[in-house]
Coordinates of C-alpha atoms in Angstrom, one line a residue:
X1 CA 90.8 40.9 -4.2
X2 CA 92.9 37.9 -5.1
X3 CA 96.1 38.4 -6.7
X4 CA 97.3 36.3 -9.5
X5 CA 100.9 35.5 -8.8
X6 CA 103.6 33.3 -11.1
X7 CA 105.9 30.7 -9.6
X8 CA 104.4 31.0 -5.9
X9 CA 101.5 29.8 -4.1
X10 CA 99.5 31.2 -1.3
X11 CA 100.0 28.9 1.7
X12 CA 97.4 29.2 4.4
X13 CA 99.1 29.4 8.0
X14 CA 97.7 28.3 11.1
X15 CA 96.5 31.0 13.3
X16 CA 98.0 30.7 16.6
X17 CA 101.4 29.1 15.3
X18 CA 101.9 32.6 13.2
X19 CA 100.3 34.9 15.8
X20 CA 103.1 35.1 18.6
X21 CA 106.0 35.5 15.7
X22 CA 103.9 38.3 14.2
X23 CA 103.4 39.9 17.3
X24 CA 106.8 39.9 18.4
X25 CA 107.7 41.6 14.9
X26 CA 105.5 44.5 15.7
X27 CA 106.3 44.8 19.2
X28 CA 110.0 45.6 18.0
X29 CA 108.8 48.3 15.7
X30 CA 108.1 52.1 15.4
X31 CA 104.8 53.9 15.9
X32 CA 103.0 52.2 12.8
X33 CA 103.7 48.6 14.2
X34 CA 102.9 49.5 17.6
X35 CA 99.6 50.9 16.5
X36 CA 98.7 48.2 14.3
X37 CA 98.6 45.8 17.4
X38 CA 96.6 48.1 19.3
X39 CA 94.1 49.0 16.6
X40 CA 93.4 45.6 14.5
X41 CA 91.9 42.6 16.1
X42 CA 94.2 40.0 14.2
X43 CA 91.3 37.1 14.6
X44 CA 89.3 39.3 12.0
X45 CA 91.9 38.1 9.4
X46 CA 94.2 35.1 8.5
X47 CA 98.0 34.4 8.1
X48 CA 99.7 33.0 5.0
X49 CA 103.2 33.1 3.3
X50 CA 104.1 32.7 -0.4
X51 CA 106.3 29.4 -1.2
X52 CA 107.8 28.3 -4.7
X53 CA 107.2 25.1 -5.5
X54 CA 110.7 24.0 -4.2
X55 CA 110.1 25.0 -0.7
X56 CA 110.4 22.6 2.2
X57 CA 106.8 23.1 3.9
X58 CA 107.7 21.1 7.1
X59 CA 110.2 24.2 7.7
X60 CA 107.0 26.8 7.3
X61 CA 106.5 27.4 10.9
X62 CA 110.4 27.9 11.8
X63 CA 109.5 31.7 11.2
X64 CA 113.1 32.9 12.5
X65 CA 115.2 30.8 10.5
X66 CA 116.4 30.2 7.0
X67 CA 116.6 27.0 4.9
X68 CA 112.7 27.1 3.8
X69 CA 113.8 27.4 0.2
X70 CA 116.7 25.0 -0.8
X71 CA 120.1 27.1 -1.8
X72 CA 120.8 27.0 -5.5
X73 CA 124.6 26.0 -6.8
X74 CA 125.7 28.9 -8.5
X75 CA 128.2 26.5 -10.7
X76 CA 131.4 27.9 -9.0
X77 CA 134.3 25.7 -8.5
X78 CA 135.0 24.7 -4.9
X79 CA 136.7 27.1 -2.8
X80 CA 139.2 25.9 -0.2
X81 CA 139.2 27.6 3.3
X82 CA 142.4 27.9 4.8
X83 CA 141.2 28.2 8.4
X84 CA 138.8 25.3 8.1
X85 CA 141.0 23.2 6.0
X86 CA 138.4 22.1 3.6
X87 CA 136.5 23.1 0.4
X88 CA 133.0 24.4 0.0
X89 CA 130.8 25.0 -3.3
X90 CA 129.4 28.6 -3.1
X91 CA 125.5 28.5 -2.9
X92 CA 122.9 31.2 -3.8
X93 CA 120.1 31.8 -1.0
X94 CA 116.9 32.1 -2.8
X95 CA 114.7 34.6 -1.4
X96 CA 111.1 35.9 -2.3
X97 CA 112.0 39.5 -2.8
X98 CA 111.1 39.6 -6.5
X99 CA 107.7 37.7 -5.7
X100 CA 106.8 40.3 -3.1
X101 CA 107.8 43.2 -5.1
X102 CA 105.4 41.6 -7.7
X103 CA 102.8 41.2 -5.2
X104 CA 102.6 44.8 -4.1
X105 CA 102.7 46.5 -7.8
X106 CA 99.8 44.0 -8.5
X107 CA 97.9 44.9 -5.7
X108 CA 98.3 48.6 -6.1
X109 CA 97.2 48.2 -10.0
X110 CA 94.0 46.5 -9.2
X111 CA 92.8 48.1 -5.7
X112 CA 93.4 51.5 -7.1
X113 CA 92.5 53.3 -3.8
X114 CA 95.1 51.4 -2.0
X115 CA 98.4 52.8 -0.7
X116 CA 101.6 50.9 0.3
X117 CA 103.6 52.3 3.4
X118 CA 107.3 50.8 4.3
X119 CA 108.3 51.5 7.9
X120 CA 112.3 52.4 7.9
X121 CA 113.2 51.4 11.2
X122 CA 116.8 52.2 10.8
X123 CA 116.7 55.7 9.5
X124 CA 116.0 59.0 11.9
X125 CA 114.3 61.9 10.3
X126 CA 115.8 65.4 11.0
X127 CA 115.3 68.8 9.2
X128 CA 118.5 68.4 7.4
X129 CA 117.4 64.8 6.1
X130 CA 117.8 65.0 2.0
X131 CA 117.7 61.4 1.0
X132 CA 116.2 61.3 -2.7
X133 CA 113.6 58.5 -2.0
X134 CA 112.4 60.2 1.3
X135 CA 112.2 63.8 -0.8
X136 CA 110.3 62.0 -3.6
X137 CA 108.1 59.1 -1.5
X138 CA 108.7 59.7 2.2
X139 CA 106.6 60.7 5.2
X140 CA 107.6 61.3 9.1
X141 CA 106.2 61.0 12.1
X142 CA 108.8 63.0 14.9
X143 CA 112.0 61.2 14.2
X144 CA 110.3 58.1 12.2
X145 CA 110.6 57.4 8.6
X146 CA 107.9 55.9 6.5
X147 CA 107.9 55.5 2.5
X148 CA 104.4 55.7 0.6
X149 CA 103.6 54.4 -3.0
X150 CA 100.1 54.6 -4.6
X151 CA 99.1 53.0 -7.7
X152 CA 100.1 56.2 -9.8
X153 CA 103.5 56.0 -8.4
X154 CA 104.3 52.5 -8.4
X155 CA 106.9 50.6 -10.3
X156 CA 108.9 47.8 -9.5
X157 CA 111.9 49.7 -9.2
X158 CA 110.5 52.0 -6.8
X159 CA 108.9 49.2 -4.6
X160 CA 112.3 47.3 -4.5
X161 CA 114.3 50.5 -3.7
X162 CA 111.7 51.1 -0.8
X163 CA 112.1 47.4 0.4
X164 CA 115.8 47.8 0.3
X165 CA 116.1 50.9 2.8
X166 CA 113.3 49.2 4.8
X167 CA 114.7 45.9 5.5
X168 CA 116.5 45.9 8.9
X169 CA 118.2 42.7 9.8
X170 CA 115.6 42.1 12.8
X171 CA 112.5 44.1 11.4
X172 CA 110.8 44.6 8.0
X173 CA 107.1 45.9 7.8
X174 CA 104.7 46.9 5.0
X175 CA 101.3 47.6 4.7
X176 CA 98.4 47.9 2.3
X177 CA 96.0 50.7 3.5
X178 CA 93.4 52.5 2.1
X179 CA 93.3 56.1 3.4
X180 CA 93.3 59.5 1.7
X181 CA 96.5 61.2 1.9
X182 CA 96.0 65.0 0.4
X183 CA 95.7 66.5 4.1
X184 CA 99.2 65.4 4.6
X185 CA 101.3 68.6 5.0
X186 CA 104.9 68.6 4.5
X187 CA 105.4 65.2 4.5
X188 CA 104.6 65.2 8.2
X189 CA 102.2 62.2 10.1
X190 CA 100.2 62.5 13.0
X191 CA 99.3 60.1 15.4
X192 CA 95.6 60.6 14.5
X193 CA 96.6 59.8 10.8
X194 CA 98.5 56.6 11.3
X195 CA 95.6 55.4 13.5
X196 CA 93.3 55.9 10.6
X197 CA 95.9 54.2 8.4
X198 CA 95.9 51.3 10.7
X199 CA 92.2 51.1 11.0
X200 CA 91.9 50.9 7.0
X201 CA 94.9 48.4 6.6
X202 CA 93.8 45.4 4.4
X203 CA 97.1 43.7 4.5
X204 CA 100.1 43.6 6.8
X205 CA 103.7 42.1 5.8
X206 CA 106.5 41.2 8.0
X207 CA 109.9 40.0 7.1
X208 CA 110.4 36.0 8.2
X209 CA 112.6 33.0 7.4
X210 CA 115.7 35.0 8.1
X211 CA 115.3 37.2 5.0
X212 CA 114.2 34.5 2.6
X213 CA 110.5 35.1 2.7
X214 CA 107.6 36.9 4.5
X215 CA 104.5 36.3 6.8
X216 CA 101.2 37.9 5.5
X217 CA 98.3 39.0 7.6
X218 CA 95.1 39.8 5.4
X219 CA 91.5 41.2 6.6
X220 CA 88.9 38.8 6.0

């Protein structure tokens, strides 16, 4: 089902150009990432990104680099850098974090059986792990940590919180899947459940453009 976005457009990417980057991101992830690669035939879907009107489209395939979206002058006075012996004007880097938050929230409201899963690659589960976000929305597989959001629990702030803790410098992954989680006990995922999650995944989202944006894969 199509999501109506404001301020951005869906820009379809050439499959072969996006595939290598997408595969590299999943290869560097945890079990969910690796099982997505094993389970899903990516040729059964298509790649795209979300772009604001000011995006520099000729840079859309430079997935590892920033500069896709021109930075904004924040209106500050020039700052003199003593070590460089020159002035510079501070600029604000524009990202698509808010737009992704809106995308996920809209998807969950429209597709009522969908669940959003975030992969937190930097945190490690232990029996003493008491982070509030994990206690309220977390899952674990051995020492790996994931976060789950449904239509019932979804809010802009919760999505932002999950994005924040899951966004490592080199890896960001979230998926939209259609799976019944009622059989999960004590937040404990099994490999069988992770495979089921992957088999029923509709959208995969990975970080790109040096944190400015994202690359999406959507099942046809």
